[in-house]
Amino acid sequence: MAREFELCPGRLVGGDQPCFIIAEIGQNHQGDLDIAKRMIRMAKDCGADCAKFQKSELEYKFNKKALERPYTSQHSWGKTYGEHKRHLEFSHDQYRELKKYAEEIGIFFTASGMDEMAVEFLHELDVPFFKVGSGDTNNFPYLEKTAKKGRPMVISSGMQSMNTMHQVYQIVKPVNPNFCFLQCTSAYPLQPEDVNLRVISAYQSAFPDIPIGYSGHETGIAISVAAVALGAKVVERHVTLDKTWKGSDHQASLEPNELAELVKAIRTVEKAMGSPIKQLLPCEMACNDKLGKSVVAKVAIPEGAILTLDMLTVKVGEPKGLPPESIFDLVGQKVKKNIEEDETITEQVVENHVKKVKC
């Protein structure tokens, strides 16, 4: 079982702890602070554990030519990619306001630091944990500097190989043991055949001492619920107030009713995972009492007879007798009284019968 650690104050992840659910607002707020607050409230109301954004210091994330590149997409908020990104980027003061709002309504708040300077700001903002987006997972200097800050880390693995993830583990683990990996495929929206949920199990085998989670960009909730059934201890999904809004992430995001249903489904699956011990449960007793079968005399059996298999059968009997799994153990045993045809066989009528305890 992967170790537990405190991802947020008072909130452990890993082990037998409940799945930590991150509502990834990202930049689906359209650059509007009021919409961002509405989305934080929505995440809280739907039962998510954390509302997450994406913070960039644009001149540190992009070079000049990338910012000057014409951006003519239907999702563009400006003539160049730089203008587009600046429209969507909140200031430091706006981030402080959003964090304060999240604290007031009672939901954890963080952001992906999309460059080293953004991580510096988020560290100063005192977020509970750092989220490393897939685009920086193979950015080893960034990883090392971020790990050295000492805050817990959630690291997505989109666009990476298993070899790279082993390198990430080797960089982060000696510096900061409190981190987890998320299986992720960086496509928006993500098609089911590209999800590869089996990577969760591969990560669990390769990195047994850290929790493993899932960051999904698919439509719907079924795949994310399946990830939890496979043992995902953190689930991150993009959220939106309206999938038809301008922006490339909205189509791969969950609207409020879907997020609420995802949270509900995850909590249901967690209950259903239950215990690995297979046994007759109290809730099954009514069915067992009504329809559970017993060993029954197939023919009349005289007192003193030695039981053979052809004397016995299995039926729903009244009163209840010995259970069907004991039928082979009865062969060769002597009966202490006459048993009528179709009568249930009870332990009282079999000489020296020892009742076996079910395990």
mmCIF file of C-alpha atoms in Angstrom:
data_model
loop_
_atom_site.group_PDB
_atom_site.id
_atom_site.type_symbol
_atom_site.label_atom_id
_atom_site.label_comp_id
_atom_site.label_asym_id
_atom_site.label_seq_id
_atom_site.Cartn_x
_atom_site.Cartn_y
_atom_site.Cartn_z
ATOM 1 C CA MET A 1 0.000 0.000 0.000
ATOM 2 C CA ALA A 2 1.396 3.397 -1.009
ATOM 3 C CA ARG A 3 2.279 5.664 1.864
ATOM 4 C CA GLU A 4 0.028 8.509 2.948
ATOM 5 C CA PHE A 5 1.049 12.127 3.158
ATOM 6 C CA GLU A 6 -0.655 15.410 3.960
ATOM 7 C CA LEU A 7 -1.446 17.108 0.655
ATOM 8 C CA CYS A 8 -3.386 19.959 2.254
ATOM 9 C CA PRO A 9 -3.680 20.933 5.923
ATOM 10 C CA GLY A 10 -5.611 18.146 7.626
ATOM 11 C CA ARG A 11 -6.155 16.241 4.360
ATOM 12 C CA LEU A 12 -4.171 13.065 3.744
ATOM 13 C CA VAL A 13 -3.910 11.292 0.392
ATOM 14 C CA GLY A 14 -2.842 7.732 -0.359
ATOM 15 C CA GLY A 15 -3.339 4.543 1.597
ATOM 16 C CA ASP A 16 -6.988 4.090 2.532
ATOM 17 C CA GLN A 17 -7.753 7.816 2.411
ATOM 18 C CA PRO A 18 -10.614 9.000 0.180
ATOM 19 C CA CYS A 19 -9.760 10.166 -3.319
ATOM 20 C CA PHE A 20 -8.740 13.841 -3.464
ATOM 21 C CA ILE A 21 -10.780 15.521 -6.208
ATOM 22 C CA ILE A 22 -9.311 18.555 -7.988
ATOM 23 C CA ALA A 23 -11.599 20.798 -10.030
ATOM 24 C CA GLU A 24 -9.243 22.211 -12.658
ATOM 25 C CA ILE A 25 -10.580 25.651 -13.535
ATOM 26 C CA GLY A 26 -7.382 26.400 -15.441
ATOM 27 C CA GLN A 27 -8.148 29.339 -17.689
ATOM 28 C CA ASN A 28 -11.798 28.482 -18.287
ATOM 29 C CA HIS A 29 -12.659 31.660 -16.356
ATOM 30 C CA GLN A 30 -12.353 33.635 -19.631
ATOM 31 C CA GLY A 31 -10.137 36.210 -17.908
ATOM 32 C CA ASP A 32 -13.074 37.359 -15.753
ATOM 33 C CA LEU A 33 -12.527 37.468 -11.973
ATOM 34 C CA ASP A 34 -16.241 37.181 -11.190
ATOM 35 C CA ILE A 35 -16.553 34.083 -13.369
ATOM 36 C CA ALA A 36 -13.501 32.646 -11.605
ATOM 37 C CA LYS A 37 -15.194 33.131 -8.242
ATOM 38 C CA ARG A 38 -18.386 31.548 -9.532
ATOM 39 C CA MET A 39 -16.336 28.549 -10.631
ATOM 40 C CA ILE A 40 -14.660 28.232 -7.227
ATOM 41 C CA ARG A 41 -18.106 28.283 -5.629
ATOM 42 C CA MET A 42 -19.318 25.693 -8.131
ATOM 43 C CA ALA A 43 -16.378 23.407 -7.305
ATOM 44 C CA LYS A 44 -17.181 23.731 -3.615
ATOM 45 C CA ASP A 45 -20.915 23.134 -4.097
ATOM 46 C CA CYS A 46 -20.264 20.046 -6.234
ATOM 47 C CA GLY A 47 -18.114 18.476 -3.516
ATOM 48 C CA ALA A 48 -14.623 18.851 -5.001
ATOM 49 C CA ASP A 49 -11.740 19.096 -2.546
ATOM 50 C CA CYS A 50 -9.732 21.732 -4.396
ATOM 51 C CA ALA A 51 -10.187 24.481 -6.979
ATOM 52 C CA LYS A 52 -7.117 24.813 -9.197
ATOM 53 C CA PHE A 53 -5.951 27.423 -11.674
ATOM 54 C CA GLN A 54 -2.953 27.835 -14.000
ATOM 55 C CA LYS A 55 -0.459 30.593 -13.235
ATOM 56 C CA SER A 56 2.110 31.794 -15.746
ATOM 57 C CA GLU A 57 4.662 34.593 -15.828
ATOM 58 C CA LEU A 58 4.405 34.840 -19.593
ATOM 59 C CA GLU A 59 7.888 36.160 -20.379
ATOM 60 C CA TYR A 60 9.353 33.222 -18.453
ATOM 61 C CA LYS A 61 7.078 30.606 -19.992
ATOM 62 C CA PHE A 62 7.312 31.738 -23.636
ATOM 63 C CA ASN A 63 10.038 33.286 -25.728
ATOM 64 C CA LYS A 64 9.342 36.498 -27.656
ATOM 65 C CA LYS A 65 8.596 34.802 -30.955
ATOM 66 C CA ALA A 66 6.078 32.491 -29.312
ATOM 67 C CA LEU A 67 4.280 35.484 -27.767
ATOM 68 C CA GLU A 68 4.361 37.370 -31.092
ATOM 69 C CA ARG A 69 3.022 34.423 -33.101
ATOM 70 C CA PRO A 70 -0.281 35.265 -34.829
ATOM 71 C CA TYR A 71 -3.170 33.467 -33.203
ATOM 72 C CA THR A 72 -6.186 33.190 -35.462
ATOM 73 C CA SER A 73 -7.988 30.328 -33.737
ATOM 74 C CA GLN A 74 -11.717 30.616 -33.027
ATOM 75 C CA HIS A 75 -10.684 30.417 -29.370
ATOM 76 C CA SER A 76 -8.337 33.402 -29.558
ATOM 77 C CA TRP A 77 -8.662 36.382 -27.217
ATOM 78 C CA GLY A 78 -6.131 38.459 -29.200
ATOM 79 C CA LYS A 79 -4.326 38.821 -32.512
ATOM 80 C CA THR A 80 -1.155 37.221 -31.155
ATOM 81 C CA TYR A 81 -0.657 34.335 -28.771
ATOM 82 C CA GLY A 82 0.802 36.788 -26.268
ATOM 83 C CA GLU A 83 -2.311 38.986 -26.389
ATOM 84 C CA HIS A 84 -4.469 35.885 -26.002
ATOM 85 C CA LYS A 85 -2.554 34.674 -22.949
ATOM 86 C CA ARG A 86 -2.423 38.114 -21.321
ATOM 87 C CA HIS A 87 -6.204 38.359 -21.556
ATOM 88 C CA LEU A 88 -6.517 35.102 -19.603
ATOM 89 C CA GLU A 89 -3.780 35.746 -17.042
ATOM 90 C CA PHE A 90 -4.767 37.048 -13.605
ATOM 91 C CA SER A 91 -2.463 39.393 -11.710
ATOM 92 C CA HIS A 92 -0.818 38.590 -8.403
ATOM 93 C CA ASP A 93 -3.390 40.673 -6.563
ATOM 94 C CA GLN A 94 -6.236 38.897 -8.331
ATOM 95 C CA TYR A 95 -4.748 35.546 -7.288
ATOM 96 C CA ARG A 96 -4.594 36.741 -3.701
ATOM 97 C CA GLU A 97 -8.254 37.708 -3.951
ATOM 98 C CA LEU A 98 -9.227 34.334 -5.391
ATOM 99 C CA LYS A 99 -7.318 32.443 -2.720
ATOM 100 C CA LYS A 100 -8.962 34.509 -0.011
ATOM 101 C CA TYR A 101 -12.384 33.805 -1.518
ATOM 102 C CA ALA A 102 -11.687 30.056 -1.626
ATOM 103 C CA GLU A 103 -10.631 30.106 2.021
ATOM 104 C CA GLU A 104 -13.791 31.999 2.972
ATOM 105 C CA ILE A 105 -16.085 29.400 1.399
ATOM 106 C CA GLY A 106 -14.007 26.428 2.598
ATOM 107 C CA ILE A 107 -12.275 24.843 -0.385
ATOM 108 C CA PHE A 108 -8.555 24.319 -0.947
ATOM 109 C CA PHE A 109 -6.963 26.566 -3.584
ATOM 110 C CA THR A 110 -3.876 26.083 -5.711
ATOM 111 C CA ALA A 111 -2.544 26.494 -9.241
ATOM 112 C CA SER A 112 -0.161 24.872 -11.656
ATOM 113 C CA GLY A 113 3.003 26.936 -11.749
ATOM 114 C CA MET A 114 3.662 27.019 -15.486
ATOM 115 C CA ASP A 115 7.233 28.334 -15.138
ATOM 116 C CA GLU A 116 9.806 28.813 -12.406
ATOM 117 C CA MET A 117 8.789 32.385 -11.623
ATOM 118 C CA ALA A 118 5.139 31.334 -11.310
ATOM 119 C CA VAL A 119 6.262 28.718 -8.776
ATOM 120 C CA GLU A 120 8.062 31.459 -6.829
ATOM 121 C CA PHE A 121 4.837 33.468 -6.693
ATOM 122 C CA LEU A 122 2.707 30.491 -5.681
ATOM 123 C CA HIS A 123 5.191 29.679 -2.933
ATOM 124 C CA GLU A 124 4.842 33.243 -1.661
ATOM 125 C CA LEU A 125 1.055 32.900 -1.978
ATOM 126 C CA ASP A 126 1.340 29.898 0.381
ATOM 127 C CA VAL A 127 -0.639 27.385 -1.673
ATOM 128 C CA PRO A 128 -0.972 24.001 0.078
ATOM 129 C CA PHE A 129 0.658 22.056 -2.757
ATOM 130 C CA PHE A 130 2.266 22.567 -6.150
ATOM 131 C CA LYS A 131 0.698 21.042 -9.241
ATOM 132 C CA VAL A 132 3.211 20.254 -11.972
ATOM 133 C CA GLY A 133 1.540 20.295 -15.366
ATOM 134 C CA SER A 134 2.543 17.693 -17.941
ATOM 135 C CA GLY A 135 4.473 20.289 -19.952
ATOM 136 C CA ASP A 136 6.964 20.717 -17.115
ATOM 137 C CA THR A 137 7.283 17.107 -15.984
ATOM 138 C CA ASN A 138 10.432 16.626 -18.085
ATOM 139 C CA ASN A 139 11.727 20.094 -17.150
ATOM 140 C CA PHE A 140 14.222 18.728 -14.661
ATOM 141 C CA PRO A 141 15.704 22.022 -13.366
ATOM 142 C CA TYR A 142 12.147 23.267 -12.734
ATOM 143 C CA LEU A 143 11.270 20.010 -10.942
ATOM 144 C CA GLU A 144 14.304 20.143 -8.707
ATOM 145 C CA LYS A 145 13.738 23.782 -7.729
ATOM 146 C CA THR A 146 10.046 23.167 -7.104
ATOM 147 C CA ALA A 147 10.725 20.064 -4.996
ATOM 148 C CA LYS A 148 13.203 22.008 -2.866
ATOM 149 C CA LYS A 149 10.442 24.412 -1.821
ATOM 150 C CA GLY A 150 9.244 21.616 0.462
ATOM 151 C CA ARG A 151 5.562 21.723 -0.438
ATOM 152 C CA PRO A 152 3.714 18.554 -1.485
ATOM 153 C CA MET A 153 3.608 18.003 -5.235
ATOM 154 C CA VAL A 154 1.114 16.497 -7.685
ATOM 155 C CA ILE A 155 2.868 15.650 -10.953
ATOM 156 C CA SER A 156 0.997 14.910 -14.184
ATOM 157 C CA SER A 157 2.594 12.639 -16.763
ATOM 158 C CA GLY A 158 1.042 13.581 -20.108
ATOM 159 C CA MET A 159 3.428 13.392 -23.092
ATOM 160 C CA GLN A 160 6.014 11.481 -21.000
ATOM 161 C CA SER A 161 7.490 7.989 -21.116
ATOM 162 C CA MET A 162 7.956 5.520 -18.281
ATOM 163 C CA ASN A 163 11.706 6.130 -18.509
ATOM 164 C CA THR A 164 11.136 9.857 -17.971
ATOM 165 C CA MET A 165 8.852 9.169 -15.009
ATOM 166 C CA HIS A 166 11.594 7.061 -13.400
ATOM 167 C CA GLN A 167 13.933 10.024 -13.832
ATOM 168 C CA VAL A 168 11.342 12.359 -12.302
ATOM 169 C CA TYR A 169 11.006 10.024 -9.323
ATOM 170 C CA GLN A 170 14.776 9.926 -8.851
ATOM 171 C CA ILE A 171 14.995 13.734 -8.949
ATOM 172 C CA VAL A 172 12.083 14.487 -6.616
ATOM 173 C CA LYS A 173 12.164 11.628 -4.094
ATOM 174 C CA PRO A 174 15.480 12.440 -2.344
ATOM 175 C CA VAL A 175 14.492 16.092 -1.994
ATOM 176 C CA ASN A 176 10.778 15.878 -1.254
ATOM 177 C CA PRO A 177 9.068 12.560 -0.400
ATOM 178 C CA ASN A 178 5.556 14.057 -0.443
ATOM 179 C CA PHE A 179 4.458 13.750 -4.056
ATOM 180 C CA CYS A 180 2.281 11.655 -6.325
ATOM 181 C CA PHE A 181 2.059 10.897 -10.044
ATOM 182 C CA LEU A 182 -1.081 11.250 -12.167
ATOM 183 C CA GLN A 183 -1.599 9.168 -15.278
ATOM 184 C CA CYS A 184 -2.519 11.649 -18.004
ATOM 185 C CA THR A 185 -2.815 11.839 -21.784
ATOM 186 C CA SER A 186 -2.505 15.378 -23.163
ATOM 187 C CA ALA A 187 -5.298 15.505 -25.752
ATOM 188 C CA TYR A 188 -8.418 17.711 -25.560
ATOM 189 C CA PRO A 189 -10.890 16.068 -25.628
ATOM 190 C CA LEU A 190 -9.318 12.673 -25.010
ATOM 191 C CA GLN A 191 -10.617 9.594 -26.812
ATOM 192 C CA PRO A 192 -11.162 6.447 -24.690
ATOM 193 C CA GLU A 193 -8.654 4.382 -26.672
ATOM 194 C CA ASP A 194 -5.903 6.848 -25.709
ATOM 195 C CA VAL A 195 -6.621 6.939 -21.959
ATOM 196 C CA ASN A 196 -4.544 3.862 -21.016
ATOM 197 C CA LEU A 197 -5.851 3.397 -17.485
ATOM 198 C CA ARG A 198 -3.569 0.381 -17.140
ATOM 199 C CA VAL A 199 -0.702 2.828 -16.678
ATOM 200 C CA ILE A 200 -2.158 3.455 -13.195
ATOM 201 C CA SER A 201 -1.385 -0.157 -12.314
ATOM 202 C CA ALA A 202 2.038 0.114 -13.958
ATOM 203 C CA TYR A 203 2.820 3.185 -11.845
ATOM 204 C CA GLN A 204 1.587 1.416 -8.700
ATOM 205 C CA SER A 205 4.057 -1.406 -9.409
ATOM 206 C CA ALA A 206 6.945 0.861 -10.404
ATOM 207 C CA PHE A 207 6.465 3.408 -7.605
ATOM 208 C CA PRO A 208 4.844 1.515 -4.709
ATOM 209 C CA ASP A 209 5.796 4.115 -2.096
ATOM 210 C CA ILE A 210 3.870 7.052 -3.601
ATOM 211 C CA PRO A 211 0.145 7.518 -4.287
ATOM 212 C CA ILE A 212 -0.961 7.322 -7.919
ATOM 213 C CA GLY A 213 -3.818 9.311 -9.426
ATOM 214 C CA TYR A 214 -5.443 10.304 -12.694
ATOM 215 C CA SER A 215 -5.812 13.551 -14.631
ATOM 216 C CA GLY A 216 -8.482 13.180 -17.301
ATOM 217 C CA HIS A 217 -9.390 15.161 -20.396
ATOM 218 C CA GLU A 218 -12.074 12.812 -21.692
ATOM 219 C CA THR A 219 -15.762 13.614 -21.939
ATOM 220 C CA GLY A 220 -18.135 12.192 -19.331
ATOM 221 C CA ILE A 221 -17.310 10.676 -15.962
ATOM 222 C CA ALA A 222 -17.153 6.896 -16.495
ATOM 223 C CA ILE A 223 -13.417 6.711 -17.179
ATOM 224 C CA SER A 224 -12.520 8.831 -14.152
ATOM 225 C CA VAL A 225 -14.701 6.629 -11.941
ATOM 226 C CA ALA A 226 -12.934 3.569 -13.359
ATOM 227 C CA ALA A 227 -9.592 5.172 -12.461
ATOM 228 C CA VAL A 228 -10.720 5.325 -8.828
ATOM 229 C CA ALA A 229 -11.724 1.663 -8.953
ATOM 230 C CA LEU A 230 -8.163 0.949 -10.123
ATOM 231 C CA GLY A 231 -6.806 2.775 -7.101
ATOM 232 C CA ALA A 232 -6.404 6.406 -8.165
ATOM 233 C CA LYS A 233 -6.000 8.488 -4.989
ATOM 234 C CA VAL A 234 -6.148 11.874 -6.728
ATOM 235 C CA VAL A 235 -8.467 12.708 -9.616
ATOM 236 C CA GLU A 236 -8.228 15.952 -11.551
ATOM 237 C CA ARG A 237 -10.787 17.060 -14.131
ATOM 238 C CA HIS A 238 -11.190 20.330 -16.011
ATOM 239 C CA VAL A 239 -14.437 22.112 -15.196
ATOM 240 C CA THR A 240 -16.482 24.802 -16.892
ATOM 241 C CA LEU A 241 -19.733 26.651 -16.467
ATOM 242 C CA ASP A 242 -20.587 26.206 -20.143
ATOM 243 C CA LYS A 243 -18.961 23.873 -22.680
ATOM 244 C CA THR A 244 -19.984 26.143 -25.554
ATOM 245 C CA TRP A 245 -17.838 29.065 -24.335
ATOM 246 C CA LYS A 246 -14.820 30.188 -26.330
ATOM 247 C CA GLY A 247 -11.684 28.340 -25.281
ATOM 248 C CA SER A 248 -10.007 25.084 -26.254
ATOM 249 C CA ASP A 249 -10.429 23.414 -22.842
ATOM 250 C CA HIS A 250 -14.192 23.822 -22.411
ATOM 251 C CA GLN A 251 -15.136 20.861 -24.601
ATOM 252 C CA ALA A 252 -13.000 18.517 -22.466
ATOM 253 C CA SER A 253 -14.398 19.940 -19.220
ATOM 254 C CA LEU A 254 -17.225 18.948 -16.900
ATOM 255 C CA GLU A 255 -20.207 21.229 -16.368
ATOM 256 C CA PRO A 256 -21.545 21.589 -12.799
ATOM 257 C CA ASN A 257 -24.043 18.727 -13.007
ATOM 258 C CA GLU A 258 -21.330 16.409 -14.339
ATOM 259 C CA LEU A 259 -18.822 17.410 -11.669
ATOM 260 C CA ALA A 260 -21.411 16.808 -8.957
ATOM 261 C CA GLU A 261 -22.217 13.405 -10.455
ATOM 262 C CA LEU A 262 -18.506 12.540 -10.669
ATOM 263 C CA VAL A 263 -17.950 13.356 -7.005
ATOM 264 C CA LYS A 264 -21.011 11.333 -6.032
ATOM 265 C CA ALA A 265 -19.926 8.384 -8.185
ATOM 266 C CA ILE A 266 -16.389 8.406 -6.801
ATOM 267 C CA ARG A 267 -17.654 8.383 -3.223
ATOM 268 C CA THR A 268 -20.026 5.518 -4.103
ATOM 269 C CA VAL A 269 -17.226 3.498 -5.703
ATOM 270 C CA GLU A 270 -15.011 4.079 -2.661
ATOM 271 C CA LYS A 271 -17.708 2.593 -0.441
ATOM 272 C CA ALA A 272 -18.168 -0.278 -2.868
ATOM 273 C CA MET A 273 -14.454 -1.171 -2.863
ATOM 274 C CA GLY A 274 -15.003 -2.464 0.668
ATOM 275 C CA SER A 275 -12.998 -5.345 2.094
ATOM 276 C CA PRO A 276 -10.890 -7.992 0.320
ATOM 277 C CA ILE A 277 -12.234 -10.633 2.750
ATOM 278 C CA LYS A 278 -14.925 -12.774 1.136
ATOM 279 C CA GLN A 279 -17.507 -13.955 3.667
ATOM 280 C CA LEU A 280 -21.241 -14.206 4.277
ATOM 281 C CA LEU A 281 -22.309 -10.681 5.192
ATOM 282 C CA PRO A 282 -25.098 -9.624 7.546
ATOM 283 C CA CYS A 283 -26.903 -7.986 4.628
ATOM 284 C CA GLU A 284 -27.033 -11.395 2.890
ATOM 285 C CA MET A 285 -28.676 -13.239 5.776
ATOM 286 C CA ALA A 286 -32.245 -12.587 4.636
ATOM 287 C CA CYS A 287 -31.524 -14.025 1.188
ATOM 288 C CA ASN A 288 -29.588 -16.921 2.683
ATOM 289 C CA ASP A 289 -32.401 -17.729 5.109
ATOM 290 C CA LYS A 290 -34.960 -17.669 2.313
ATOM 291 C CA LEU A 291 -33.119 -19.312 -0.583
ATOM 292 C CA GLY A 292 -29.934 -20.849 0.831
ATOM 293 C CA LYS A 293 -29.877 -24.576 0.100
ATOM 294 C CA SER A 294 -29.264 -27.569 2.366
ATOM 295 C CA VAL A 295 -28.324 -31.223 2.003
ATOM 296 C CA VAL A 296 -31.520 -33.292 1.716
ATOM 297 C CA ALA A 297 -32.190 -37.021 1.781
ATOM 298 C CA LYS A 298 -32.733 -38.196 -1.795
ATOM 299 C CA VAL A 299 -34.199 -41.473 -0.481
ATOM 300 C CA ALA A 300 -35.349 -42.807 2.890
ATOM 301 C CA ILE A 301 -32.267 -43.566 4.992
ATOM 302 C CA PRO A 302 -32.540 -46.070 7.879
ATOM 303 C CA GLU A 303 -30.884 -45.582 11.256
ATOM 304 C CA GLY A 304 -27.284 -46.856 11.254
ATOM 305 C CA ALA A 305 -26.857 -46.542 7.493
ATOM 306 C CA ILE A 306 -23.526 -45.340 6.113
ATOM 307 C CA LEU A 307 -24.163 -42.377 3.856
ATOM 308 C CA THR A 308 -23.322 -42.552 0.163
ATOM 309 C CA LEU A 309 -23.488 -39.750 -2.366
ATOM 310 C CA ASP A 310 -26.452 -41.264 -4.183
ATOM 311 C CA MET A 311 -28.505 -41.000 -0.941
ATOM 312 C CA LEU A 312 -28.118 -37.233 -0.896
ATOM 313 C CA THR A 313 -29.174 -34.201 -2.912
ATOM 314 C CA VAL A 314 -29.320 -30.427 -2.473
ATOM 315 C CA LYS A 315 -32.499 -28.353 -2.187
ATOM 316 C CA VAL A 316 -33.943 -25.311 -0.483
ATOM 317 C CA GLY A 317 -35.003 -27.066 2.680
ATOM 318 C CA GLU A 318 -37.203 -26.459 5.702
ATOM 319 C CA PRO A 319 -35.904 -26.542 8.315
ATOM 320 C CA LYS A 320 -32.388 -25.597 7.249
ATOM 321 C CA GLY A 321 -29.888 -28.418 7.321
ATOM 322 C CA LEU A 322 -26.221 -28.870 6.590
ATOM 323 C CA PRO A 323 -24.945 -26.588 3.816
ATOM 324 C CA PRO A 324 -24.296 -27.923 0.291
ATOM 325 C CA GLU A 325 -20.512 -27.626 0.626
ATOM 326 C CA SER A 326 -20.584 -30.307 3.344
ATOM 327 C CA ILE A 327 -22.123 -32.994 1.093
ATOM 328 C CA PHE A 328 -18.829 -34.742 0.266
ATOM 329 C CA ASP A 329 -17.803 -34.718 3.932
ATOM 330 C CA LEU A 330 -21.016 -36.587 4.817
ATOM 331 C CA VAL A 331 -20.153 -39.545 2.596
ATOM 332 C CA GLY A 332 -19.014 -42.449 4.777
ATOM 333 C CA GLN A 333 -20.649 -41.161 7.947
ATOM 334 C CA LYS A 334 -23.297 -43.085 9.980
ATOM 335 C CA VAL A 335 -26.761 -41.711 10.665
ATOM 336 C CA LYS A 336 -28.195 -41.922 14.198
ATOM 337 C CA LYS A 337 -31.905 -42.083 13.305
ATOM 338 C CA ASN A 338 -34.268 -42.835 10.495
ATOM 339 C CA ILE A 339 -34.353 -40.045 7.909
ATOM 340 C CA GLU A 340 -37.365 -39.722 5.639
ATOM 341 C CA GLU A 341 -37.046 -39.101 1.918
ATOM 342 C CA ASP A 342 -36.816 -35.346 1.195
ATOM 343 C CA GLU A 343 -35.956 -34.555 4.833
ATOM 344 C CA THR A 344 -33.119 -32.108 5.445
ATOM 345 C CA ILE A 345 -29.962 -33.566 6.933
ATOM 346 C CA THR A 346 -28.968 -31.809 10.151
ATOM 347 C CA GLU A 347 -25.790 -32.231 12.167
ATOM 348 C CA GLN A 348 -27.826 -33.826 14.987
ATOM 349 C CA VAL A 349 -28.645 -36.908 12.890
ATOM 350 C CA VAL A 350 -25.069 -37.630 11.791
ATOM 351 C CA GLU A 351 -22.770 -39.499 14.163
ATOM 352 C CA ASN A 352 -19.616 -37.629 15.213
ATOM 353 C CA HIS A 353 -20.306 -34.823 12.775
ATOM 354 C CA VAL A 354 -17.947 -31.912 13.198
ATOM 355 C CA LYS A 355 -19.283 -28.617 11.896
ATOM 356 C CA LYS A 356 -16.682 -26.839 9.784
ATOM 357 C CA VAL A 357 -16.264 -23.113 10.318
ATOM 358 C CA LYS A 358 -16.497 -20.971 7.188
ATOM 359 C CA CYS A 359 -13.486 -18.730 6.628
#
